[in-house]
Coordinates of C-alpha atoms in Angstrom, one line a residue:
Chain A
M1 CA 12.4 31.3 -5.4
L2 CA 11.1 27.7 -5.3
L3 CA 11.6 26.4 -1.8
K4 CA 10.0 23.1 -2.1
K5 CA 8.1 21.2 -4.7
G6 CA 5.7 19.1 -2.8
A7 CA 3.4 16.5 -4.3
E8 CA 0.3 18.7 -3.6
A9 CA 1.6 22.3 -3.7
S10 CA 4.7 24.2 -4.4
L11 CA 6.2 26.6 -1.8
F12 CA 7.9 29.7 -3.0
L13 CA 9.9 32.0 -0.8
E14 CA 9.2 35.6 -2.0
E15 CA 9.5 39.2 -1.0
W16 CA 6.0 40.8 -0.7
H17 CA 5.5 44.3 0.6
N18 CA 9.0 44.3 2.2
R19 CA 8.2 41.1 4.0
K20 CA 9.6 37.6 3.6
V21 CA 6.6 35.4 2.7
I22 CA 5.7 31.9 1.7
M23 CA 3.6 31.6 -1.4
K24 CA 1.8 28.3 -1.4
R25 CA 0.6 27.6 -4.9
R26 CA -1.4 24.6 -5.9
L27 CA -0.4 24.2 -9.5
P28 CA -2.6 22.3 -11.9
K29 CA -1.9 18.6 -12.0
K30 CA -1.6 17.4 -15.6
Y31 CA -2.7 13.8 -14.7
R32 CA -6.0 14.9 -13.3
L33 CA -9.1 15.8 -15.3
P34 CA -9.3 19.6 -15.4
E35 CA -12.8 19.8 -13.7
L36 CA -11.7 17.5 -10.9
D37 CA -8.3 19.3 -10.6
L38 CA -10.0 22.8 -10.3
E39 CA -12.4 21.4 -7.7
I40 CA -9.7 19.9 -5.5
R41 CA -7.4 22.9 -5.8
S42 CA -9.9 25.7 -5.0
Q43 CA -11.5 23.7 -2.2
R44 CA -8.1 23.2 -0.6
T45 CA -7.1 26.8 -1.0
V46 CA -10.2 28.1 0.7
H47 CA -10.2 25.5 3.4
E48 CA -6.5 25.7 4.5
P49 CA -6.4 29.4 5.7
H50 CA -9.7 28.9 7.5
I51 CA -8.5 26.0 9.5
I52 CA -5.1 27.6 10.2
H53 CA -7.1 30.4 11.8
K54 CA -9.1 27.9 13.9
A55 CA -5.8 26.3 15.1
K56 CA -4.7 29.7 16.4
E57 CA -7.9 30.0 18.3
A58 CA -7.1 26.6 19.8
G59 CA -3.7 27.9 20.9
V60 CA -1.5 26.1 18.4
P61 CA 1.0 28.3 16.7
T62 CA 0.5 28.5 12.9
P63 CA 1.8 30.9 10.2
T64 CA 0.0 34.2 9.7
I65 CA -2.1 34.4 6.5
F66 CA -1.7 37.6 4.5
M67 CA -3.7 36.9 1.3
V68 CA -5.8 34.2 -0.3
D69 CA -6.3 34.0 -4.1
V70 CA -8.8 31.3 -4.9
A71 CA -8.9 31.7 -8.6
D72 CA -5.2 31.2 -8.8
A73 CA -5.1 28.7 -5.9
N74 CA -2.5 30.8 -4.1
I75 CA -2.0 31.5 -0.4
I76 CA 0.5 34.1 0.8
M77 CA 1.6 33.5 4.4
E78 CA 4.3 34.2 7.0
F79 CA 7.7 32.6 6.4
V80 CA 8.4 30.7 9.6
D81 CA 12.1 30.7 10.3
G82 CA 13.4 27.5 11.9
K83 CA 14.1 23.9 11.4
Q84 CA 11.8 21.0 10.5
V85 CA 11.4 18.6 13.4
K86 CA 12.1 15.8 11.0
E87 CA 15.7 17.2 10.5
I88 CA 16.6 17.6 14.1
L89 CA 14.7 14.8 15.8
D90 CA 17.4 12.1 15.1
H91 CA 20.2 14.4 16.3
V92 CA 19.1 15.8 19.7
S93 CA 19.6 14.1 23.0
P94 CA 17.0 11.5 24.1
E95 CA 15.7 13.8 26.8
E96 CA 15.3 16.7 24.4
R97 CA 13.7 14.4 21.9
L98 CA 11.1 13.2 24.3
S99 CA 10.3 16.6 25.7
L100 CA 9.9 18.1 22.2
I101 CA 7.7 15.2 21.0
G102 CA 5.7 15.5 24.2
R103 CA 5.0 19.1 23.5
I104 CA 3.9 18.2 20.0
G105 CA 1.6 15.6 21.5
G106 CA 0.0 18.3 23.7
M107 CA -0.5 20.6 20.6
I108 CA -2.2 17.7 18.7
G109 CA -4.4 17.3 21.8
R110 CA -5.3 21.0 21.6
L111 CA -6.2 20.7 17.9
H112 CA -8.3 17.7 18.5
K113 CA -10.0 19.3 21.5
H114 CA -11.2 22.1 19.2
G115 CA -12.3 19.7 16.5
I116 CA -9.4 20.2 14.2
I117 CA -7.9 17.2 12.4
H118 CA -4.5 18.1 10.8
G119 CA -4.6 15.3 8.3
D120 CA -0.9 15.1 7.6
L121 CA 0.9 14.9 10.9
T122 CA 4.4 14.2 9.9
T123 CA 7.5 15.6 11.5
S124 CA 8.3 17.6 8.4
N125 CA 5.2 19.6 8.9
M126 CA 6.3 20.9 12.3
I127 CA 8.9 23.7 12.5
L128 CA 11.0 24.4 15.6
T129 CA 11.8 28.2 15.7
P130 CA 15.0 29.5 17.2
Y131 CA 12.9 30.7 20.1
G132 CA 11.9 27.1 20.9
K133 CA 8.3 27.5 19.7
V134 CA 6.9 24.7 17.6
V135 CA 4.8 25.9 14.6
F136 CA 2.5 23.6 12.8
V137 CA 2.4 24.1 9.0
D138 CA 0.7 22.6 6.0
F139 CA -3.0 22.2 6.9
G140 CA -3.7 21.3 3.3
L141 CA -5.3 18.0 4.2
S142 CA -7.0 19.1 7.4
E143 CA -10.7 18.8 8.3
R144 CA -13.1 19.8 11.0
S145 CA -14.3 16.9 13.0
K146 CA -14.9 15.8 16.6
E147 CA -15.3 12.2 15.8
L148 CA -13.2 9.6 17.5
E149 CA -12.5 8.0 14.2
S150 CA -10.9 11.1 12.7
K151 CA -8.8 11.7 15.8
G152 CA -7.7 8.1 15.6
V153 CA -6.8 8.2 12.0
D154 CA -4.9 11.5 12.6
L155 CA -2.7 10.0 15.3
H156 CA -2.4 6.8 13.4
L157 CA -0.8 8.8 10.7
M158 CA 1.6 10.4 13.2
K159 CA 2.6 6.9 14.3
R160 CA 3.1 5.8 10.8
A161 CA 5.2 8.9 10.0
L162 CA 7.4 8.2 13.0
Q163 CA 7.8 4.6 12.0
S164 CA 8.9 5.4 8.5
T165 CA 11.2 8.4 9.1
H166 CA 12.4 7.9 12.7
Y167 CA 12.1 4.1 13.0
K168 CA 14.8 3.9 15.6
F169 CA 12.8 5.8 18.2
A170 CA 9.3 5.4 16.8
K171 CA 7.9 3.5 19.8
E172 CA 9.2 5.8 22.6
C173 CA 8.4 8.9 20.5
F174 CA 4.8 7.8 19.9
E175 CA 4.4 7.0 23.6
A176 CA 5.6 10.5 24.4
V177 CA 3.1 11.9 21.9
M178 CA 0.3 10.1 23.7
K179 CA 1.6 11.3 27.1
G180 CA 1.5 14.9 26.0
Y181 CA -1.8 14.4 24.3
A182 CA -3.3 13.0 27.6
E183 CA -2.1 16.0 29.5
V184 CA -4.4 18.2 27.4
V185 CA -7.4 16.0 26.6
G186 CA -7.5 13.9 29.8
E187 CA -6.9 10.3 30.5
D188 CA -10.4 9.0 29.6
E189 CA -10.4 10.6 26.2
T190 CA -6.8 9.4 25.5
K191 CA -7.8 5.9 26.5
K192 CA -10.7 5.9 24.0
V193 CA -8.4 7.4 21.2
T194 CA -5.7 4.8 21.9
E195 CA -8.2 2.0 21.6
K196 CA -9.4 3.5 18.4
I197 CA -5.9 3.7 17.0
R198 CA -5.5 0.0 17.8
E199 CA -8.8 -0.7 16.1
I200 CA -7.7 1.2 13.0
E201 CA -4.4 -0.7 12.9
K202 CA -6.3 -3.9 13.1
R203 CA -8.6 -2.8 10.3
G204 CA -5.5 -2.3 8.2
R205 CA -4.3 -5.2 6.4
Y206 CA -2.6 -8.3 7.7
I207 CA -1.9 -7.4 11.3
S208 CA -0.9 -10.6 13.0
E209 CA -2.8 -9.9 16.2
R210 CA -6.1 -9.4 14.5
Chain B
M1 CA 2.6 -36.9 -18.6
Y2 CA 0.7 -37.1 -15.3
G3 CA 2.6 -40.3 -14.6
I4 CA 5.7 -38.4 -13.7
L5 CA 3.9 -36.8 -10.8
P6 CA 2.8 -39.9 -8.9
H7 CA 2.3 -38.2 -5.5
L8 CA 0.2 -35.4 -6.9
D9 CA -3.1 -36.9 -6.0
I10 CA -2.2 -35.3 -2.6
C11 CA -3.0 -32.1 -4.3
G12 CA -6.2 -33.4 -5.8
R13 CA -9.0 -34.7 -3.6
G14 CA -6.8 -35.2 -0.5
V15 CA -6.3 -31.6 0.0
S16 CA -9.9 -30.6 0.1
T17 CA -10.6 -33.0 2.9
W18 CA -7.4 -31.8 4.6
T19 CA -8.5 -28.2 4.3
A20 CA -12.0 -28.9 5.4
K21 CA -10.7 -30.7 8.5
R22 CA -8.5 -27.8 9.2
F23 CA -11.4 -25.5 9.2
N24 CA -12.7 -27.0 12.4
T25 CA -9.5 -27.0 14.3
P26 CA -8.6 -24.1 16.6
K27 CA -7.1 -21.1 14.9
S28 CA -3.9 -21.3 16.8
V29 CA -3.0 -24.7 15.2
D30 CA -2.6 -23.3 11.8
I31 CA -1.8 -19.6 12.1
P32 CA 1.6 -18.6 13.3
L33 CA 1.6 -16.6 16.5
S34 CA 4.8 -14.6 16.0
K35 CA 6.1 -12.8 13.0
G36 CA 9.6 -14.1 12.9
R37 CA 8.8 -17.7 12.1
V38 CA 8.5 -17.5 8.5
Y39 CA 12.1 -17.8 7.4
C40 CA 14.7 -19.6 9.4
E41 CA 15.9 -17.2 12.1
E42 CA 19.5 -18.0 11.2
P43 CA 20.3 -18.3 7.6
Q44 CA 21.5 -21.9 6.9
K45 CA 24.5 -22.7 4.8
L46 CA 22.9 -23.9 1.6
P47 CA 24.5 -25.4 -1.5
V48 CA 23.7 -22.4 -3.7
N49 CA 23.9 -23.2 -7.4
N50 CA 23.8 -20.0 -9.4
S51 CA 23.6 -21.5 -12.9
A52 CA 21.0 -21.5 -15.6
N53 CA 20.6 -25.2 -15.1
S54 CA 19.1 -24.7 -11.7
Y55 CA 15.3 -24.3 -11.6
C56 CA 12.7 -23.1 -9.1
L57 CA 9.1 -24.1 -9.1
G58 CA 6.8 -21.3 -7.8
I59 CA 3.3 -22.0 -6.6
E60 CA 0.8 -19.2 -6.1
S61 CA -2.6 -19.6 -4.5
T62 CA -3.3 -16.5 -2.6
A63 CA -6.8 -15.7 -3.8
D64 CA -8.7 -16.7 -7.0
D65 CA -5.7 -17.7 -9.1
F66 CA -3.8 -21.0 -8.9
G67 CA -0.5 -20.6 -10.6
A68 CA 2.6 -22.7 -11.1
A69 CA 5.8 -21.5 -12.9
I70 CA 9.3 -22.7 -13.6
L71 CA 12.1 -20.2 -13.6
S72 CA 15.8 -20.7 -14.0
F73 CA 18.0 -19.3 -11.3
E74 CA 19.1 -16.6 -13.7
G75 CA 15.5 -15.3 -13.8
K76 CA 14.3 -16.7 -17.1
V77 CA 10.6 -17.6 -17.1
L78 CA 10.4 -21.0 -18.7
S79 CA 6.7 -21.5 -18.0
N80 CA 3.9 -19.7 -16.2
A81 CA 0.7 -21.8 -16.0
N82 CA -2.5 -20.5 -14.3
D83 CA -6.1 -21.4 -13.7
A84 CA -8.5 -18.9 -12.1
Y85 CA -11.5 -19.7 -10.0
M86 CA -14.7 -18.0 -11.4
P87 CA -17.4 -17.5 -8.8
K88 CA -20.9 -18.2 -10.1
K89 CA -22.1 -15.1 -8.4
G90 CA -20.6 -12.6 -6.0
G91 CA -17.0 -12.4 -5.0
I92 CA -14.5 -15.0 -4.0
H93 CA -15.7 -17.6 -1.6
P94 CA -12.5 -18.7 0.2
R95 CA -13.5 -22.3 0.6
E96 CA -14.8 -22.7 -2.9
A97 CA -11.7 -21.1 -4.3
A98 CA -9.5 -23.5 -2.3
R99 CA -11.6 -26.4 -3.6
H100 CA -11.0 -25.1 -7.1
H101 CA -7.2 -24.9 -6.5
A102 CA -7.1 -28.4 -5.2
E103 CA -8.9 -29.6 -8.2
V104 CA -6.7 -27.9 -10.8
A105 CA -3.4 -28.1 -9.0
E106 CA -2.3 -31.3 -10.8
K107 CA -3.3 -30.0 -14.2
V108 CA -1.6 -26.6 -13.7
L109 CA 1.6 -28.1 -12.3
A110 CA 1.8 -30.6 -15.1
E111 CA 1.3 -27.8 -17.6
A112 CA 4.1 -25.8 -16.0
F113 CA 6.5 -28.7 -16.3
E114 CA 5.4 -29.5 -19.9
K115 CA 5.9 -26.0 -21.1
A116 CA 9.2 -25.6 -19.4
E117 CA 10.3 -28.9 -20.9
I118 CA 11.9 -30.1 -17.7
R119 CA 11.1 -33.0 -15.4
P120 CA 10.1 -32.5 -11.8
R121 CA 13.3 -34.1 -10.6
D122 CA 15.3 -31.3 -12.4
V123 CA 13.8 -28.8 -9.9
N124 CA 16.2 -27.5 -7.3
L125 CA 13.9 -25.4 -5.2
V126 CA 10.2 -25.1 -4.5
A127 CA 8.8 -21.6 -3.6
F128 CA 5.2 -21.0 -2.5
S129 CA 3.1 -18.0 -1.6
Q130 CA 3.0 -18.1 2.2
G131 CA 0.8 -15.0 2.7
P132 CA -0.9 -12.6 2.9
G133 CA -4.1 -13.9 1.4
L134 CA -7.1 -16.1 2.0
G135 CA -6.3 -18.9 4.5
P136 CA -7.9 -21.9 2.7
C137 CA -6.4 -20.9 -0.6
L138 CA -2.9 -20.4 0.8
R139 CA -3.1 -23.7 2.6
T140 CA -3.9 -25.6 -0.6
G141 CA -0.9 -24.1 -2.4
A142 CA 1.3 -24.6 0.7
T143 CA 0.3 -28.3 0.9
A144 CA 1.2 -28.9 -2.7
A145 CA 4.5 -27.1 -2.2
R146 CA 5.4 -29.1 0.9
A147 CA 4.5 -32.4 -0.7
L148 CA 6.6 -31.6 -3.8
A149 CA 9.6 -30.3 -1.9
S150 CA 9.7 -33.3 0.4
Y151 CA 9.1 -35.8 -2.4
L152 CA 11.8 -34.3 -4.5
G153 CA 14.1 -33.7 -1.5
V154 CA 14.7 -30.0 -2.3
P155 CA 14.5 -26.9 -0.1
L156 CA 11.3 -25.1 0.4
V157 CA 11.0 -21.2 0.5
G158 CA 7.9 -19.3 1.7
V159 CA 7.4 -16.1 -0.1
N160 CA 5.5 -12.9 0.7
H161 CA 2.9 -12.3 -2.0
C162 CA 3.2 -8.5 -1.9
M163 CA 7.0 -8.6 -2.1
A164 CA 6.7 -11.0 -5.1
H165 CA 4.7 -8.5 -7.0
I166 CA 7.4 -5.9 -6.5
E167 CA 10.3 -8.3 -7.2
I168 CA 8.8 -9.6 -10.5
G169 CA 8.2 -6.0 -11.5
K170 CA 11.9 -5.2 -10.9
L171 CA 13.0 -8.3 -12.8
A172 CA 10.8 -7.6 -15.8
T173 CA 11.5 -3.9 -16.1
G174 CA 15.1 -3.6 -14.8
A175 CA 14.0 -1.2 -12.1
R176 CA 16.5 -1.2 -9.2
D177 CA 15.2 1.0 -6.5
P178 CA 11.7 2.2 -7.3
V179 CA 8.7 3.7 -5.5
T180 CA 6.2 1.0 -6.1
L181 CA 2.5 1.3 -6.5
Y182 CA 1.0 -2.2 -6.0
V183 CA -2.6 -2.2 -6.9
S184 CA -4.8 -5.3 -7.1
G185 CA -8.1 -6.8 -6.0
G186 CA -6.8 -7.4 -2.5
N187 CA -4.1 -4.8 -2.0
T188 CA -3.3 -1.1 -2.5
I189 CA 0.2 -0.3 -1.3
V190 CA 2.7 2.5 -2.0
S191 CA 6.1 1.2 -1.0
A192 CA 9.8 1.9 -1.2
F193 CA 12.9 0.2 0.1
E194 CA 14.4 1.9 3.1
A195 CA 16.8 0.5 5.7
G196 CA 16.6 -3.2 5.0
R197 CA 12.8 -3.4 4.4
Y198 CA 10.2 -2.5 1.9
R199 CA 8.5 0.2 3.9
V200 CA 4.8 0.9 3.3
F201 CA 4.4 4.6 2.8
G202 CA 0.7 4.6 2.1
E203 CA -2.0 2.0 1.8
T204 CA -5.8 1.7 1.7
L205 CA -7.6 2.1 5.0
D206 CA -10.4 -0.1 3.9
I207 CA -10.9 -1.9 0.6
A208 CA -8.4 -2.3 -2.3
V209 CA -8.9 -0.3 -5.5
G210 CA -9.3 -3.4 -7.5
N211 CA -12.0 -4.5 -5.1
C212 CA -13.7 -1.2 -5.5
L213 CA -13.8 -1.6 -9.3
D214 CA -15.0 -5.2 -9.0
V215 CA -17.8 -4.6 -6.6
F216 CA -18.9 -1.6 -8.5
A217 CA -19.1 -3.6 -11.7
R218 CA -21.1 -6.4 -10.0
E219 CA -23.4 -3.9 -8.3
V220 CA -24.3 -2.2 -11.6
G221 CA -24.8 -5.5 -13.3
L222 CA -21.9 -5.7 -15.6
K223 CA -21.2 -9.2 -17.0
Q224 CA -17.9 -10.9 -16.5
R225 CA -16.3 -12.7 -19.4
R226 CA -13.8 -15.5 -18.9
G227 CA -10.2 -14.2 -18.8
V228 CA -11.4 -10.6 -18.7
P229 CA -11.3 -9.0 -15.3
F230 CA -14.0 -6.6 -14.2
G231 CA -11.3 -3.8 -14.1
A232 CA -10.8 -4.2 -17.9
I233 CA -14.6 -4.0 -18.5
V234 CA -14.8 -0.8 -16.4
E235 CA -11.9 0.6 -18.3
E236 CA -13.5 -0.2 -21.6
L237 CA -16.8 1.5 -20.6
A238 CA -14.9 4.5 -19.1
G239 CA -13.3 5.1 -22.5
N240 CA -16.8 6.0 -23.8
G241 CA -17.7 8.2 -20.8
K242 CA -18.0 12.0 -21.5
T243 CA -19.5 13.7 -18.4
F244 CA -17.6 13.9 -15.2
V245 CA -19.7 13.3 -12.1
S246 CA -18.3 14.6 -8.8
L247 CA -17.5 11.7 -6.4
P248 CA -15.8 11.7 -3.0
Y249 CA -12.0 12.0 -3.2
T250 CA -10.5 10.6 0.0
V251 CA -6.8 11.0 0.7
K252 CA -5.8 11.0 4.3
G253 CA -2.1 11.9 4.4
M254 CA -0.5 9.0 2.6
D255 CA -3.4 6.7 3.1
L256 CA -6.4 6.2 0.9
S257 CA -10.0 5.1 1.3
F258 CA -12.2 3.6 -1.4
S259 CA -15.3 2.4 0.4
G260 CA -17.0 5.8 0.3
L261 CA -16.2 6.2 -3.3
L262 CA -17.7 2.8 -4.1
T263 CA -20.9 3.6 -2.3
A264 CA -21.2 7.0 -3.9
A265 CA -20.5 5.6 -7.4
V266 CA -23.1 2.8 -7.0
Q267 CA -25.7 5.3 -5.7
T268 CA -25.0 7.8 -8.5
F269 CA -25.6 5.0 -11.0
R270 CA -28.9 4.0 -9.3
K271 CA -30.2 7.5 -9.6
K272 CA -30.3 6.8 -13.4
K273 CA -29.2 10.4 -14.2
Y274 CA -25.9 9.4 -15.7
S275 CA -25.0 6.5 -18.0
V276 CA -22.9 3.6 -16.8
E277 CA -20.1 4.9 -19.0
D278 CA -20.1 8.3 -17.3
V279 CA -20.0 6.7 -13.9
C280 CA -17.2 4.3 -14.8
F281 CA -15.3 7.2 -16.3
S282 CA -15.7 9.4 -13.2
L283 CA -14.9 6.5 -10.8
Q284 CA -11.7 5.7 -12.6
E285 CA -10.7 9.4 -12.7
V286 CA -11.2 9.9 -9.0
A287 CA -9.8 6.6 -7.8
F288 CA -6.7 6.8 -10.1
S289 CA -6.1 10.5 -9.2
M290 CA -6.1 9.5 -5.5
L291 CA -3.5 6.8 -6.2
T292 CA -1.4 9.1 -8.3
E293 CA -1.4 11.8 -5.7
V294 CA -0.2 9.5 -3.0
T295 CA 2.4 7.9 -5.2
E296 CA 3.7 11.4 -6.1
R297 CA 3.9 12.2 -2.4
A298 CA 6.0 9.1 -1.8
L299 CA 8.2 10.0 -4.8
A300 CA 8.7 13.6 -3.6
H301 CA 9.5 12.3 -0.1
T302 CA 11.9 9.5 -1.0
E303 CA 13.4 11.0 -4.3
K304 CA 13.7 7.5 -5.8
P305 CA 14.9 7.3 -9.4
E306 CA 12.0 5.0 -10.6
V307 CA 8.3 4.5 -10.3
L308 CA 7.1 0.9 -10.6
L309 CA 3.5 0.0 -11.2
T310 CA 2.6 -3.6 -10.4
G311 CA -0.3 -5.9 -9.5
G312 CA -3.5 -6.7 -11.4
V313 CA -4.8 -3.2 -11.8
A314 CA -1.4 -2.2 -13.4
A315 CA -2.8 -3.4 -16.7
N316 CA -5.1 -0.3 -16.8
K317 CA -3.9 2.1 -19.5
K318 CA -5.5 5.1 -17.8
L319 CA -3.6 4.5 -14.5
Q320 CA -0.4 3.9 -16.5
S321 CA -0.7 7.3 -18.3
M322 CA -1.4 9.2 -15.0
L323 CA 1.6 7.7 -13.3
R324 CA 3.8 8.3 -16.3
V325 CA 3.1 12.1 -16.0
I326 CA 4.2 12.3 -12.4
A327 CA 7.3 10.1 -13.0
E328 CA 8.4 12.5 -15.8
E329 CA 7.8 15.5 -13.6
H330 CA 10.1 14.1 -10.9
D331 CA 12.7 12.9 -13.4
A332 CA 12.0 9.3 -12.5
R333 CA 11.9 6.4 -14.9
F334 CA 8.4 4.9 -15.3
C335 CA 8.2 1.1 -15.2
V336 CA 5.2 -1.0 -15.6
V337 CA 5.0 -4.8 -15.1
P338 CA 4.1 -6.6 -18.4
R339 CA 0.5 -7.7 -18.7
G340 CA 1.3 -11.4 -18.4
L341 CA 3.0 -10.8 -15.0
A342 CA 0.6 -8.2 -13.7
A343 CA -2.0 -10.4 -12.1
D344 CA -1.2 -13.1 -9.5
N345 CA 1.2 -15.7 -11.0
G346 CA 3.6 -18.4 -10.1
A347 CA 6.6 -16.8 -11.8
M348 CA 6.7 -14.0 -9.2
I349 CA 6.7 -16.5 -6.4
A350 CA 9.5 -18.5 -8.0
W351 CA 11.6 -15.5 -8.6
T352 CA 11.3 -14.1 -5.1
G353 CA 12.0 -17.7 -3.8
I354 CA 15.2 -17.7 -5.9
L355 CA 16.3 -14.4 -4.4
A356 CA 15.6 -15.5 -0.9
Y357 CA 17.3 -18.8 -1.4
K358 CA 20.4 -17.2 -3.0
S359 CA 20.7 -15.1 0.2
G360 CA 20.7 -18.3 2.3
L361 CA 17.1 -18.3 3.4
S362 CA 14.8 -21.2 3.3
T363 CA 11.7 -22.4 5.2
P364 CA 11.8 -25.7 6.9
I365 CA 8.6 -27.7 6.5
E366 CA 7.8 -27.6 10.2
K367 CA 7.9 -23.8 10.0
S368 CA 6.0 -23.4 6.8
F369 CA 2.7 -22.4 8.2
V370 CA 0.8 -19.9 6.1
N371 CA 0.5 -16.4 7.5
V372 CA -2.7 -14.8 6.2
K373 CA -1.8 -11.3 7.6
W374 CA 1.9 -11.2 6.7
R375 CA 2.7 -7.5 6.3
L376 CA 5.3 -6.4 3.7
E377 CA 7.2 -4.5 6.2
E378 CA 7.8 -7.6 8.3
V379 CA 9.8 -9.4 5.6
Y380 CA 13.5 -9.6 5.8
A381 CA 15.0 -8.9 2.4
P382 CA 18.8 -9.1 2.5
W383 CA 19.1 -9.3 -1.3
V384 CA 18.0 -5.8 -1.9
E385 CA 20.6 -3.1 -1.9
G386 CA 19.8 0.1 -0.2

């Protein structure tokens, strides 16, 4: 059953050896040249499970991987039951919102501390389970890096995602993210990252304070 | 003909000295400090005439193009005159471009009036490109616009250049609520309208895609022909390319990066292993696949009914065909701005000015500073439904 047709991959909810699983298939893109398409799809299919495993080592909950099929660009993984943070963030109380976002900030901190850059930090890629655990999904655009630049771009994306989908609370939410982040990576590192984010924003086009 | 524009020598020599003088003044004199200054904070009650007999003059001078156009308030393009600055070598030199604009302003404006067959005093509104763009160039256009508006005694409207590209695309194609990919020499933006603003979903983190193609073309020694942008020359060569060379494909979430791609493409060419046609072909494939991927993400996210391609690079047939594929897959209508309105032009400024004016917005002369870093998201657009 097609669960979600994303831009990059399609998610299918399937039964696999008596288990509810997610099949993440990177279907060929007709607009891309076949050589380029194959290169991008197989590279992302190998890379994603690898980094999902690294995230677990860092202590960030991610889905369990059951099987990887490179030739078909198909990954079979655990179906995480719960709600996307995107859906609930606007409907919870302000205290709950900030505490949830703060925890997410801490998890981003743990990823960064272990040299994992998620690459697509939006609230639709975080799932809140009924047990209150936040699971990070979709590492399709992630990379390994300990550079300040990568960390900055990653958090800059999170900020942009908050601004475009939760614009009403974007500012306070991002502050909560950085607070949670600081608790994990420490104040000094956070200060450096915050400065980097500012620099990245200024590098972007037409910022009035540049 | 020039006799009917007696004050226009302001836009001739006078402007260059004015611009030159401004160069030495402190930055704060000319660049607005806050974002909200651009339109009147409170919409004024303006005598809005909604007929075909009302005309708007639009002046565009953001970068290398100086354009002037006359549009009727209904959205009919009566004239769209243009003169582009051609650097002798390298890219656009802002001051040289501004000098060019000052020199051709009178000629281009006169041509716009002549083609539209109206007199300057028939104009009811003057719109100008207020930003974002190159400061000296913007100021030249703004000076001409202020002078004309005050001489003719008509209201002045400052227009956001990026928004103008979107609005003219909507006017020309009939799109109502699209996901827009705006690609040009200076900008690469994926945008859609949400909650009162054109939100930027993705954009370049460094250089624009058009800039990437231009610089590549210059670095590998392609020759520019008058009226033919470098992008078109790269497209022509890419059509004869056969071998695909792997180049860095950089998509970071919704954002893009082209500077690494540019460096890699130039280096690949310099190794002399592949022909210029092959490198052009590969560069286009990679750059446009990146753009299409991000646009598809925005489309999947917003579920808008249309995809609009606008800006100078919109004229590229390869990019058009790639976007058409994703639009069809998501059951969206694919719209592309016509060639004549793709690059920077006065018509888009005039049309956006008309839309703003009809919503009761205008820019008093004392608040008509140019804003070289005016972001699309900052612009108030009450005329858009959604």
